[in-house]
Amino acid sequence: MRALTHPSRENLQLASVFHALSDLVRLEIVRQAAVREQSCAALSVNVSKSTLSHHLRVLREAGVTRTKIEGTHRYVSLRREDLDARFPGLFDAVLRILDTSTDDTSADDGAGAESP
Amino acid sequence: MRALTHPSRENLQLASVFHALSDLVRLEIVRQAAVREQSCAALSVNVSKSTLSHHLRVLREAGVTRTKIEGTHRYVSLRREDLDARFPGLFDAVLRILDTSTDDTSADDGAGAESP
DNA sequence: CAGATAGTTTCACATCTGAGAAACTTTAGA
DNA sequence: TCTAAAGTTTCTCAGATGTGAAACTATCTG
């Protein structure tokens, strides 16, 4: 249990990465993790703990994120270097799109009312 | 039935596009369609007609491909302009990766011996 | 019209998926 | 040591997914 499974860089599969990105909750996690490393609790997506844990596993096992254990916390970060090495340009585009997008990927409560 | 459903450019959803790209058969179709417009029969992926039809529908309904009817043939092409407008840089990266990749996305046998 | 061709749709089925409740595992702290 | 905190795992369940056989639709050609 302690050792979380992370696929090696060479084993990253394009289809698996796309599958990991094919869910709104996970896209939102990716967006938040891209900004800075996040503890699971710090991620604002409103799903239950177990569901969040499930999504984090999908992302981790696809090689999109890395989970670092520190005490009782898990810190989630994007594997930018590995992803960029294996899939050049892909996450540059993905993150730019997530940043630009009309936030229809937002799965959190956040009152949602942006547009200043 | 005649009118195939194609989402409008504004309705293209990132998660749906990623879902469409999360299957090896569909990635192979995208790769081949990117080279030039293809009739369904010309696509070399070894799955049955019905399964191929299913995959083409997923791609079409996600807005990744466009299907043009001409006589008894359906011609499948990538919606590059719409995809590029909505998701800048994404397909530049995806197609480059598919081109560069070690062909682990290939779902055909190469000998082209279809199912009878 | 009859037959061939090119796909789609329907059906059935096994597998996968996302969801949360509840129980469990660690680790930190009083 | 007892307890709270932070996640994970197990369980269950409804719904989606990929697959191909078979039936159907539509078009072209003789």
PDB file of C-alpha atoms (C1' of nucleotides) in Angstrom:
ATOM      1  CA  MET A   1       0.000   0.000   0.000  1.00  0.00           C
ATOM      2  CA  ARG A   2       2.771   2.341   0.865  1.00  0.00           C
ATOM      3  CA  ALA A   3       4.426   2.312  -2.496  1.00  0.00           C
ATOM      4  CA  LEU A   4       2.094   3.980  -4.930  1.00  0.00           C
ATOM      5  CA  THR A   5       2.264   2.666  -8.458  1.00  0.00           C
ATOM      6  CA  HIS A   6       3.631   5.130 -10.966  1.00  0.00           C
ATOM      7  CA  PRO A   7       4.304   3.945 -14.500  1.00  0.00           C
ATOM      8  CA  SER A   8       7.788   4.675 -15.759  1.00  0.00           C
ATOM      9  CA  ARG A   9       8.233   7.368 -18.350  1.00  0.00           C
ATOM     10  CA  GLU A  10       8.699   4.853 -21.150  1.00  0.00           C
ATOM     11  CA  ASN A  11       5.512   3.114 -20.202  1.00  0.00           C
ATOM     12  CA  LEU A  12       3.271   6.124 -20.548  1.00  0.00           C
ATOM     13  CA  GLN A  13       0.542   5.240 -23.036  1.00  0.00           C
ATOM     14  CA  LEU A  14      -1.134   7.897 -25.095  1.00  0.00           C
ATOM     15  CA  ALA A  15      -4.539   6.245 -24.957  1.00  0.00           C
ATOM     16  CA  SER A  16      -4.324   5.872 -21.181  1.00  0.00           C
ATOM     17  CA  VAL A  17      -3.375   9.510 -20.789  1.00  0.00           C
ATOM     18  CA  PHE A  18      -6.334  10.538 -22.910  1.00  0.00           C
ATOM     19  CA  HIS A  19      -8.570   8.296 -20.917  1.00  0.00           C
ATOM     20  CA  ALA A  20      -7.336   9.940 -17.731  1.00  0.00           C
ATOM     21  CA  LEU A  21      -8.160  13.316 -19.250  1.00  0.00           C
ATOM     22  CA  SER A  22     -11.618  12.303 -20.416  1.00  0.00           C
ATOM     23  CA  ASP A  23     -13.413  13.187 -17.197  1.00  0.00           C
ATOM     24  CA  LEU A  24     -14.351  16.676 -15.996  1.00  0.00           C
ATOM     25  CA  VAL A  25     -13.363  16.017 -12.411  1.00  0.00           C
ATOM     26  CA  ARG A  26      -9.954  14.780 -13.498  1.00  0.00           C
ATOM     27  CA  LEU A  27      -9.434  17.683 -15.872  1.00  0.00           C
ATOM     28  CA  GLU A  28     -10.129  19.992 -12.983  1.00  0.00           C
ATOM     29  CA  ILE A  29      -7.618  18.140 -10.830  1.00  0.00           C
ATOM     30  CA  VAL A  30      -5.040  18.436 -13.582  1.00  0.00           C
ATOM     31  CA  ARG A  31      -5.717  22.133 -13.883  1.00  0.00           C
ATOM     32  CA  GLN A  32      -5.252  22.684 -10.179  1.00  0.00           C
ATOM     33  CA  ALA A  33      -2.246  20.409  -9.879  1.00  0.00           C
ATOM     34  CA  ALA A  34      -0.580  22.237 -12.740  1.00  0.00           C
ATOM     35  CA  VAL A  35      -0.597  25.465 -10.799  1.00  0.00           C
ATOM     36  CA  ARG A  36       1.230  23.972  -7.866  1.00  0.00           C
ATOM     37  CA  GLU A  37       1.542  20.751  -5.969  1.00  0.00           C
ATOM     38  CA  GLN A  38      -1.661  20.102  -4.053  1.00  0.00           C
ATOM     39  CA  SER A  39      -2.652  17.944  -1.141  1.00  0.00           C
ATOM     40  CA  CYS A  40      -5.758  15.937  -1.865  1.00  0.00           C
ATOM     41  CA  ALA A  41      -7.717  17.933   0.669  1.00  0.00           C
ATOM     42  CA  ALA A  42      -6.636  21.165  -0.961  1.00  0.00           C
ATOM     43  CA  LEU A  43      -8.156  20.149  -4.268  1.00  0.00           C
ATOM     44  CA  SER A  44     -11.512  21.737  -4.652  1.00  0.00           C
ATOM     45  CA  VAL A  45     -13.650  19.319  -6.539  1.00  0.00           C
ATOM     46  CA  ASN A  46     -16.851  18.342  -4.893  1.00  0.00           C
ATOM     47  CA  VAL A  47     -16.899  14.611  -4.923  1.00  0.00           C
ATOM     48  CA  SER A  48     -16.538  12.332  -1.933  1.00  0.00           C
ATOM     49  CA  LYS A  49     -13.164  11.335  -0.510  1.00  0.00           C
ATOM     50  CA  SER A  50     -13.400   7.875  -2.006  1.00  0.00           C
ATOM     51  CA  THR A  51     -14.335   9.162  -5.430  1.00  0.00           C
ATOM     52  CA  LEU A  52     -11.532  11.696  -5.339  1.00  0.00           C
ATOM     53  CA  SER A  53      -9.158   8.956  -4.358  1.00  0.00           C
ATOM     54  CA  HIS A  54     -10.375   6.929  -7.308  1.00  0.00           C
ATOM     55  CA  HIS A  55      -9.793   9.771  -9.750  1.00  0.00           C
ATOM     56  CA  LEU A  56      -6.364  10.423  -8.355  1.00  0.00           C
ATOM     57  CA  ARG A  57      -5.538   6.809  -8.888  1.00  0.00           C
ATOM     58  CA  VAL A  58      -6.638   6.915 -12.511  1.00  0.00           C
ATOM     59  CA  LEU A  59      -4.464   9.970 -13.094  1.00  0.00           C
ATOM     60  CA  ARG A  60      -1.543   8.450 -11.253  1.00  0.00           C
ATOM     61  CA  GLU A  61      -1.724   5.083 -12.990  1.00  0.00           C
ATOM     62  CA  ALA A  62      -1.928   6.768 -16.371  1.00  0.00           C
ATOM     63  CA  GLY A  63       1.243   8.626 -15.430  1.00  0.00           C
ATOM     64  CA  VAL A  64      -0.335  12.049 -15.536  1.00  0.00           C
ATOM     65  CA  THR A  65       0.300  12.863 -11.896  1.00  0.00           C
ATOM     66  CA  ARG A  66       2.756  11.887  -9.232  1.00  0.00           C
ATOM     67  CA  THR A  67       1.694  11.410  -5.645  1.00  0.00           C
ATOM     68  CA  LYS A  68       4.231  12.082  -2.962  1.00  0.00           C
ATOM     69  CA  ILE A  69       3.551  10.903   0.566  1.00  0.00           C
ATOM     70  CA  GLU A  70       4.452  13.152   3.464  1.00  0.00           C
ATOM     71  CA  GLY A  71       3.021  12.276   6.825  1.00  0.00           C
ATOM     72  CA  THR A  72      -0.688  11.902   6.524  1.00  0.00           C
ATOM     73  CA  HIS A  73      -0.764  14.027   3.404  1.00  0.00           C
ATOM     74  CA  ARG A  74      -0.482  13.071  -0.218  1.00  0.00           C
ATOM     75  CA  TYR A  75       0.825  15.744  -2.498  1.00  0.00           C
ATOM     76  CA  VAL A  76      -0.265  15.543  -6.095  1.00  0.00           C
ATOM     77  CA  SER A  77       1.702  17.091  -8.917  1.00  0.00           C
ATOM     78  CA  LEU A  78       1.771  16.914 -12.685  1.00  0.00           C
ATOM     79  CA  ARG A  79       4.551  14.808 -14.223  1.00  0.00           C
ATOM     80  CA  ARG A  80       5.392  17.560 -16.669  1.00  0.00           C
ATOM     81  CA  GLU A  81       8.906  16.414 -17.467  1.00  0.00           C
ATOM     82  CA  ASP A  82       7.917  12.853 -18.220  1.00  0.00           C
ATOM     83  CA  LEU A  83       4.835  13.887 -20.118  1.00  0.00           C
ATOM     84  CA  ASP A  84       6.755  16.448 -22.148  1.00  0.00           C
ATOM     85  CA  ALA A  85       9.489  13.973 -22.922  1.00  0.00           C
ATOM     86  CA  ARG A  86       7.086  11.324 -24.089  1.00  0.00           C
ATOM     87  CA  PHE A  87       4.381  13.520 -25.620  1.00  0.00           C
ATOM     88  CA  PRO A  88       6.014  16.750 -26.734  1.00  0.00           C
ATOM     89  CA  GLY A  89       3.708  19.706 -26.850  1.00  0.00           C
ATOM     90  CA  LEU A  90       0.669  17.861 -25.599  1.00  0.00           C
ATOM     91  CA  PHE A  91       0.463  19.312 -22.128  1.00  0.00           C
ATOM     92  CA  ASP A  92       1.540  22.730 -23.279  1.00  0.00           C
ATOM     93  CA  ALA A  93      -1.623  22.676 -25.333  1.00  0.00           C
ATOM     94  CA  VAL A  94      -3.813  20.976 -22.743  1.00  0.00           C
ATOM     95  CA  LEU A  95      -2.904  23.353 -19.952  1.00  0.00           C
ATOM     96  CA  ARG A  96      -3.261  26.376 -22.174  1.00  0.00           C
ATOM     97  CA  ILE A  97      -6.704  25.183 -23.181  1.00  0.00           C
ATOM     98  CA  LEU A  98      -7.698  24.496 -19.583  1.00  0.00           C
ATOM     99  CA  ASP A  99      -6.543  27.939 -18.642  1.00  0.00           C
ATOM    100  CA  THR A 100      -8.344  29.611 -21.491  1.00  0.00           C
ATOM    101  CA  SER A 101     -11.501  27.579 -21.308  1.00  0.00           C
ATOM    102  CA  THR A 102     -14.813  28.929 -20.148  1.00  0.00           C
ATOM    103  CA  ASP A 103     -14.479  26.878 -17.022  1.00  0.00           C
ATOM    104  CA  ASP A 104     -17.047  24.359 -18.075  1.00  0.00           C
ATOM    105  CA  THR A 105     -14.600  21.897 -16.648  1.00  0.00           C
ATOM    106  CA  SER A 106     -15.083  23.272 -13.181  1.00  0.00           C
ATOM    107  CA  ALA A 107     -16.466  20.664 -10.865  1.00  0.00           C
ATOM    108  CA  ASP A 108     -16.121  22.582  -7.628  1.00  0.00           C
ATOM    109  CA  ASP A 109     -18.549  24.584  -5.604  1.00  0.00           C
ATOM    110  CA  GLY A 110     -16.608  27.842  -5.677  1.00  0.00           C
ATOM    111  CA  ALA A 111     -19.828  29.787  -6.195  1.00  0.00           C
ATOM    112  CA  GLY A 112     -18.906  29.481  -9.831  1.00  0.00           C
ATOM    113  CA  ALA A 113     -19.588  33.101 -10.540  1.00  0.00           C
ATOM    114  CA  GLU A 114     -16.467  34.334 -12.205  1.00  0.00           C
ATOM    115  CA  SER A 115     -16.374  36.569 -15.229  1.00  0.00           C
ATOM    116  CA  PRO A 116     -15.222  39.786 -13.548  1.00  0.00           C
TER     117      PRO A 116
ATOM    118  CA  MET B   1     -30.452   8.552 -40.306  1.00  0.00           C
ATOM    119  CA  ARG B   2     -29.419  10.414 -43.365  1.00  0.00           C
ATOM    120  CA  ALA B   3     -28.284  13.457 -41.524  1.00  0.00           C
ATOM    121  CA  LEU B   4     -25.319  12.460 -39.423  1.00  0.00           C
ATOM    122  CA  THR B   5     -24.973  14.322 -36.164  1.00  0.00           C
ATOM    123  CA  HIS B   6     -21.994  16.599 -35.988  1.00  0.00           C
ATOM    124  CA  PRO B   7     -21.636  18.907 -33.003  1.00  0.00           C
ATOM    125  CA  SER B   8     -21.093  22.527 -33.856  1.00  0.00           C
ATOM    126  CA  ARG B   9     -17.687  24.029 -33.307  1.00  0.00           C
ATOM    127  CA  GLU B  10     -18.783  25.851 -30.177  1.00  0.00           C
ATOM    128  CA  ASN B  11     -20.138  22.674 -28.708  1.00  0.00           C
ATOM    129  CA  LEU B  12     -16.921  20.721 -28.890  1.00  0.00           C
ATOM    130  CA  GLN B  13     -16.139  19.521 -25.385  1.00  0.00           C
ATOM    131  CA  LEU B  14     -12.591  18.881 -24.307  1.00  0.00           C
ATOM    132  CA  ALA B  15     -13.497  15.879 -22.157  1.00  0.00           C
ATOM    133  CA  SER B  16     -15.490  14.325 -24.992  1.00  0.00           C
ATOM    134  CA  VAL B  17     -12.624  14.815 -27.401  1.00  0.00           C
ATOM    135  CA  PHE B  18     -10.242  13.153 -24.969  1.00  0.00           C
ATOM    136  CA  HIS B  19     -12.685  10.343 -24.510  1.00  0.00           C
ATOM    137  CA  ALA B  20     -12.807   9.865 -28.253  1.00  0.00           C
ATOM    138  CA  LEU B  21      -9.014   9.712 -28.311  1.00  0.00           C
ATOM    139  CA  SER B  22      -8.789   7.250 -25.435  1.00  0.00           C
ATOM    140  CA  ASP B  23      -9.049   4.126 -27.556  1.00  0.00           C
ATOM    141  CA  LEU B  24      -6.325   2.585 -29.700  1.00  0.00           C
ATOM    142  CA  VAL B  25      -8.631   1.817 -32.591  1.00  0.00           C
ATOM    143  CA  ARG B  26      -9.887   5.389 -32.655  1.00  0.00           C
ATOM    144  CA  LEU B  27      -6.391   6.819 -32.405  1.00  0.00           C
ATOM    145  CA  GLU B  28      -5.465   4.739 -35.410  1.00  0.00           C
ATOM    146  CA  ILE B  29      -8.484   6.041 -37.296  1.00  0.00           C
ATOM    147  CA  VAL B  30      -7.492   9.601 -36.426  1.00  0.00           C
ATOM    148  CA  ARG B  31      -3.985   8.975 -37.620  1.00  0.00           C
ATOM    149  CA  GLN B  32      -5.181   7.624 -40.926  1.00  0.00           C
ATOM    150  CA  ALA B  33      -7.875  10.243 -41.412  1.00  0.00           C
ATOM    151  CA  ALA B  34      -5.337  12.971 -40.766  1.00  0.00           C
ATOM    152  CA  VAL B  35      -3.313  11.907 -43.775  1.00  0.00           C
ATOM    153  CA  ARG B  36      -6.238  12.213 -46.122  1.00  0.00           C
ATOM    154  CA  GLU B  37      -9.951  11.737 -46.220  1.00  0.00           C
ATOM    155  CA  GLN B  38     -10.772   8.046 -46.012  1.00  0.00           C
ATOM    156  CA  SER B  39     -13.746   5.925 -46.810  1.00  0.00           C
ATOM    157  CA  CYS B  40     -14.651   3.606 -43.975  1.00  0.00           C
ATOM    158  CA  ALA B  41     -13.627   0.599 -45.996  1.00  0.00           C
ATOM    159  CA  ALA B  42     -10.260   2.155 -46.726  1.00  0.00           C
ATOM    160  CA  LEU B  43      -9.436   2.411 -43.051  1.00  0.00           C
ATOM    161  CA  SER B  44      -7.234  -0.459 -42.042  1.00  0.00           C
ATOM    162  CA  VAL B  45      -8.129  -1.354 -38.539  1.00  0.00           C
ATOM    163  CA  ASN B  46      -9.133  -4.892 -37.935  1.00  0.00           C
ATOM    164  CA  VAL B  47     -12.396  -4.747 -36.150  1.00  0.00           C
ATOM    165  CA  SER B  48     -15.749  -5.744 -37.540  1.00  0.00           C
ATOM    166  CA  LYS B  49     -17.862  -3.414 -39.647  1.00  0.00           C
ATOM    167  CA  SER B  50     -20.233  -2.767 -36.786  1.00  0.00           C
ATOM    168  CA  THR B  51     -17.459  -2.021 -34.338  1.00  0.00           C
ATOM    169  CA  LEU B  52     -15.789   0.296 -36.812  1.00  0.00           C
ATOM    170  CA  SER B  53     -19.081   2.037 -37.337  1.00  0.00           C
ATOM    171  CA  HIS B  54     -19.398   2.450 -33.592  1.00  0.00           C
ATOM    172  CA  HIS B  55     -15.938   3.977 -33.274  1.00  0.00           C
ATOM    173  CA  LEU B  56     -16.598   6.328 -36.158  1.00  0.00           C
ATOM    174  CA  ARG B  57     -19.709   7.466 -34.421  1.00  0.00           C
ATOM    175  CA  VAL B  58     -17.860   8.187 -31.198  1.00  0.00           C
ATOM    176  CA  LEU B  59     -15.307  10.246 -33.111  1.00  0.00           C
ATOM    177  CA  ARG B  60     -17.973  12.034 -35.080  1.00  0.00           C
ATOM    178  CA  GLU B  61     -20.177  12.837 -32.107  1.00  0.00           C
ATOM    179  CA  ALA B  62     -17.203  14.149 -30.180  1.00  0.00           C
ATOM    180  CA  GLY B  63     -16.540  16.417 -33.130  1.00  0.00           C
ATOM    181  CA  VAL B  64     -13.182  14.932 -33.974  1.00  0.00           C
ATOM    182  CA  THR B  65     -14.149  13.758 -37.429  1.00  0.00           C
ATOM    183  CA  ARG B  66     -16.595  14.730 -40.098  1.00  0.00           C
ATOM    184  CA  THR B  67     -18.382  12.145 -42.179  1.00  0.00           C
ATOM    185  CA  LYS B  68     -19.397  13.099 -45.679  1.00  0.00           C
ATOM    186  CA  ILE B  69     -21.859  10.924 -47.539  1.00  0.00           C
ATOM    187  CA  GLU B  70     -21.313  10.269 -51.210  1.00  0.00           C
ATOM    188  CA  GLY B  71     -23.300   7.517 -52.769  1.00  0.00           C
ATOM    189  CA  THR B  72     -22.761   4.376 -50.794  1.00  0.00           C
ATOM    190  CA  HIS B  73     -19.533   5.673 -49.346  1.00  0.00           C
ATOM    191  CA  ARG B  74     -18.856   7.655 -46.220  1.00  0.00           C
ATOM    192  CA  TYR B  75     -15.745   9.735 -46.262  1.00  0.00           C
ATOM    193  CA  VAL B  76     -14.169  10.441 -42.922  1.00  0.00           C
ATOM    194  CA  SER B  77     -11.951  13.432 -42.310  1.00  0.00           C
ATOM    195  CA  LEU B  78     -10.497  15.264 -39.346  1.00  0.00           C
ATOM    196  CA  ARG B  79     -12.198  18.518 -38.377  1.00  0.00           C
ATOM    197  CA  ARG B  80      -8.876  20.278 -38.145  1.00  0.00           C
ATOM    198  CA  GLU B  81     -10.198  23.806 -38.497  1.00  0.00           C
ATOM    199  CA  ASP B  82     -12.831  23.454 -35.835  1.00  0.00           C
ATOM    200  CA  LEU B  83     -10.536  21.559 -33.512  1.00  0.00           C
ATOM    201  CA  ASP B  84      -7.761  24.079 -33.963  1.00  0.00           C
ATOM    202  CA  ALA B  85     -10.123  26.967 -33.388  1.00  0.00           C
ATOM    203  CA  ARG B  86     -11.523  25.502 -30.231  1.00  0.00           C
ATOM    204  CA  PHE B  87      -8.437  23.732 -28.893  1.00  0.00           C
ATOM    205  CA  PRO B  88      -5.393  25.563 -30.243  1.00  0.00           C
ATOM    206  CA  GLY B  89      -2.289  23.449 -30.526  1.00  0.00           C
ATOM    207  CA  LEU B  90      -3.913  20.267 -29.331  1.00  0.00           C
ATOM    208  CA  PHE B  91      -4.087  18.406 -32.602  1.00  0.00           C
ATOM    209  CA  ASP B  92      -0.764  19.756 -33.766  1.00  0.00           C
ATOM    210  CA  ALA B  93       0.653  17.911 -30.785  1.00  0.00           C
ATOM    211  CA  VAL B  94      -1.548  14.846 -31.062  1.00  0.00           C
ATOM    212  CA  LEU B  95      -0.829  14.251 -34.722  1.00  0.00           C
ATOM    213  CA  ARG B  96       2.860  14.843 -34.258  1.00  0.00           C
ATOM    214  CA  ILE B  97       2.866  12.314 -31.444  1.00  0.00           C
ATOM    215  CA  LEU B  98       0.898   9.790 -33.469  1.00  0.00           C
ATOM    216  CA  ASP B  99       3.342  10.236 -36.317  1.00  0.00           C
ATOM    217  CA  THR B 100       6.359   9.896 -34.127  1.00  0.00           C
ATOM    218  CA  SER B 101       5.078   7.097 -31.954  1.00  0.00           C
ATOM    219  CA  THR B 102       6.410   3.598 -32.070  1.00  0.00           C
ATOM    220  CA  ASP B 103       3.180   2.497 -33.597  1.00  0.00           C
ATOM    221  CA  ASP B 104       1.875   0.930 -30.453  1.00  0.00           C
ATOM    222  CA  THR B 105      -1.354   2.514 -31.477  1.00  0.00           C
ATOM    223  CA  SER B 106      -1.570   0.352 -34.540  1.00  0.00           C
ATOM    224  CA  ALA B 107      -4.569  -1.888 -34.391  1.00  0.00           C
ATOM    225  CA  ASP B 108      -4.209  -3.476 -37.775  1.00  0.00           C
ATOM    226  CA  ASP B 109      -2.262  -6.467 -38.851  1.00  0.00           C
ATOM    227  CA  GLY B 110      -0.670  -4.860 -41.826  1.00  0.00           C
ATOM    228  CA  ALA B 111      -1.647  -7.715 -44.092  1.00  0.00           C
ATOM    229  CA  GLY B 112      -5.034  -6.153 -44.385  1.00  0.00           C
ATOM    230  CA  ALA B 113      -6.863  -9.462 -44.180  1.00  0.00           C
ATOM    231  CA  GLU B 114     -10.240  -8.316 -43.034  1.00  0.00           C
ATOM    232  CA  SER B 115     -12.822 -10.266 -41.225  1.00  0.00           C
ATOM    233  CA  PRO B 116     -14.920 -12.181 -43.767  1.00  0.00           C
TER     234      PRO B 116
ATOM    235  C1'  DC C   1     -36.219  -5.677 -60.501  1.00  0.00           C
ATOM    236  C1'  DA C   2     -32.403  -8.449 -58.651  1.00  0.00           C
ATOM    237  C1'  DG C   3     -28.017  -8.491 -56.713  1.00  0.00           C
ATOM    238  C1'  DA C   4     -23.880  -6.516 -54.944  1.00  0.00           C
ATOM    239  C1'  DT C   5     -21.794  -2.969 -52.113  1.00  0.00           C
ATOM    240  C1'  DA C   6     -21.169   0.102 -48.109  1.00  0.00           C
ATOM    241  C1'  DG C   7     -22.524   1.222 -43.860  1.00  0.00           C
ATOM    242  C1'  DT C   8     -25.801   1.609 -39.832  1.00  0.00           C
ATOM    243  C1'  DT C   9     -28.675  -0.157 -36.258  1.00  0.00           C
ATOM    244  C1'  DT C  10     -30.251  -3.529 -33.071  1.00  0.00           C
ATOM    245  C1'  DC C  11     -29.218  -7.027 -29.926  1.00  0.00           C
ATOM    246  C1'  DA C  12     -26.661  -9.502 -26.518  1.00  0.00           C
ATOM    247  C1'  DC C  13     -22.958  -9.811 -23.481  1.00  0.00           C
ATOM    248  C1'  DA C  14     -18.885  -9.174 -20.710  1.00  0.00           C
ATOM    249  C1'  DT C  15     -16.159  -5.619 -18.913  1.00  0.00           C
ATOM    250  C1'  DC C  16     -15.215  -1.049 -17.275  1.00  0.00           C
ATOM    251  C1'  DT C  17     -16.529   3.217 -14.953  1.00  0.00           C
ATOM    252  C1'  DG C  18     -17.903   6.725 -11.607  1.00  0.00           C
ATOM    253  C1'  DA C  19     -20.294   7.276  -7.472  1.00  0.00           C
ATOM    254  C1'  DG C  20     -20.473   7.167  -2.310  1.00  0.00           C
ATOM    255  C1'  DA C  21     -20.945   4.587   2.271  1.00  0.00           C
ATOM    256  C1'  DA C  22     -18.361   2.187   5.423  1.00  0.00           C
ATOM    257  C1'  DA C  23     -14.389   0.067   7.156  1.00  0.00           C
ATOM    258  C1'  DC C  24      -9.518   0.166   7.291  1.00  0.00           C
ATOM    259  C1'  DT C  25      -4.511   2.140   7.482  1.00  0.00           C
ATOM    260  C1'  DT C  26      -1.218   5.428   8.666  1.00  0.00           C
ATOM    261  C1'  DT C  27       0.602   9.224  10.921  1.00  0.00           C
ATOM    262  C1'  DA C  28       0.475  13.220  14.060  1.00  0.00           C
ATOM    263  C1'  DG C  29      -0.582  15.069  18.438  1.00  0.00           C
ATOM    264  C1'  DA C  30      -2.448  15.518  23.342  1.00  0.00           C
TER     265       DA C  30
ATOM    266  C1'  DT D   1      -2.119   5.157  24.412  1.00  0.00           C
ATOM    267  C1'  DC D   2      -6.116   7.122  22.724  1.00  0.00           C
ATOM    268  C1'  DT D   3      -7.992   9.986  19.294  1.00  0.00           C
ATOM    269  C1'  DA D   4      -8.375  12.818  15.337  1.00  0.00           C
ATOM    270  C1'  DA D   5      -7.000  13.592  10.573  1.00  0.00           C
ATOM    271  C1'  DA D   6      -6.008  12.197   5.792  1.00  0.00           C
ATOM    272  C1'  DG D   7      -6.463   9.017   2.543  1.00  0.00           C
ATOM    273  C1'  DT D   8      -7.118   4.237   0.621  1.00  0.00           C
ATOM    274  C1'  DT D   9      -9.616   0.044  -0.063  1.00  0.00           C
ATOM    275  C1'  DT D  10     -13.656  -2.739  -0.307  1.00  0.00           C
ATOM    276  C1'  DC D  11     -18.301  -3.147  -1.548  1.00  0.00           C
ATOM    277  C1'  DT D  12     -22.247  -2.288  -4.205  1.00  0.00           C
ATOM    278  C1'  DC D  13     -24.779  -0.453  -7.909  1.00  0.00           C
ATOM    279  C1'  DA D  14     -26.431   1.829 -12.073  1.00  0.00           C
ATOM    280  C1'  DG D  15     -24.958   3.102 -16.352  1.00  0.00           C
ATOM    281  C1'  DA D  16     -21.538   3.365 -20.149  1.00  0.00           C
ATOM    282  C1'  DT D  17     -18.329   0.902 -23.348  1.00  0.00           C
ATOM    283  C1'  DG D  18     -16.305  -2.261 -26.878  1.00  0.00           C
ATOM    284  C1'  DT D  19     -17.234  -6.278 -29.412  1.00  0.00           C
ATOM    285  C1'  DG D  20     -19.397  -8.887 -33.252  1.00  0.00           C
ATOM    286  C1'  DA D  21     -23.463 -11.358 -35.389  1.00  0.00           C
ATOM    287  C1'  DA D  22     -27.467 -10.451 -37.752  1.00  0.00           C
ATOM    288  C1'  DA D  23     -30.840  -7.669 -39.731  1.00  0.00           C
ATOM    289  C1'  DC D  24     -31.719  -3.469 -42.000  1.00  0.00           C
ATOM    290  C1'  DT D  25     -31.106   0.795 -45.236  1.00  0.00           C
ATOM    291  C1'  DA D  26     -29.564   3.004 -49.080  1.00  0.00           C
ATOM    292  C1'  DT D  27     -27.187   3.332 -53.433  1.00  0.00           C
ATOM    293  C1'  DC D  28     -25.223   1.708 -57.573  1.00  0.00           C
ATOM    294  C1'  DT D  29     -25.136  -1.541 -61.570  1.00  0.00           C
ATOM    295  C1'  DG D  30     -26.608  -5.064 -64.714  1.00  0.00           C
TER     296       DG D  30
END
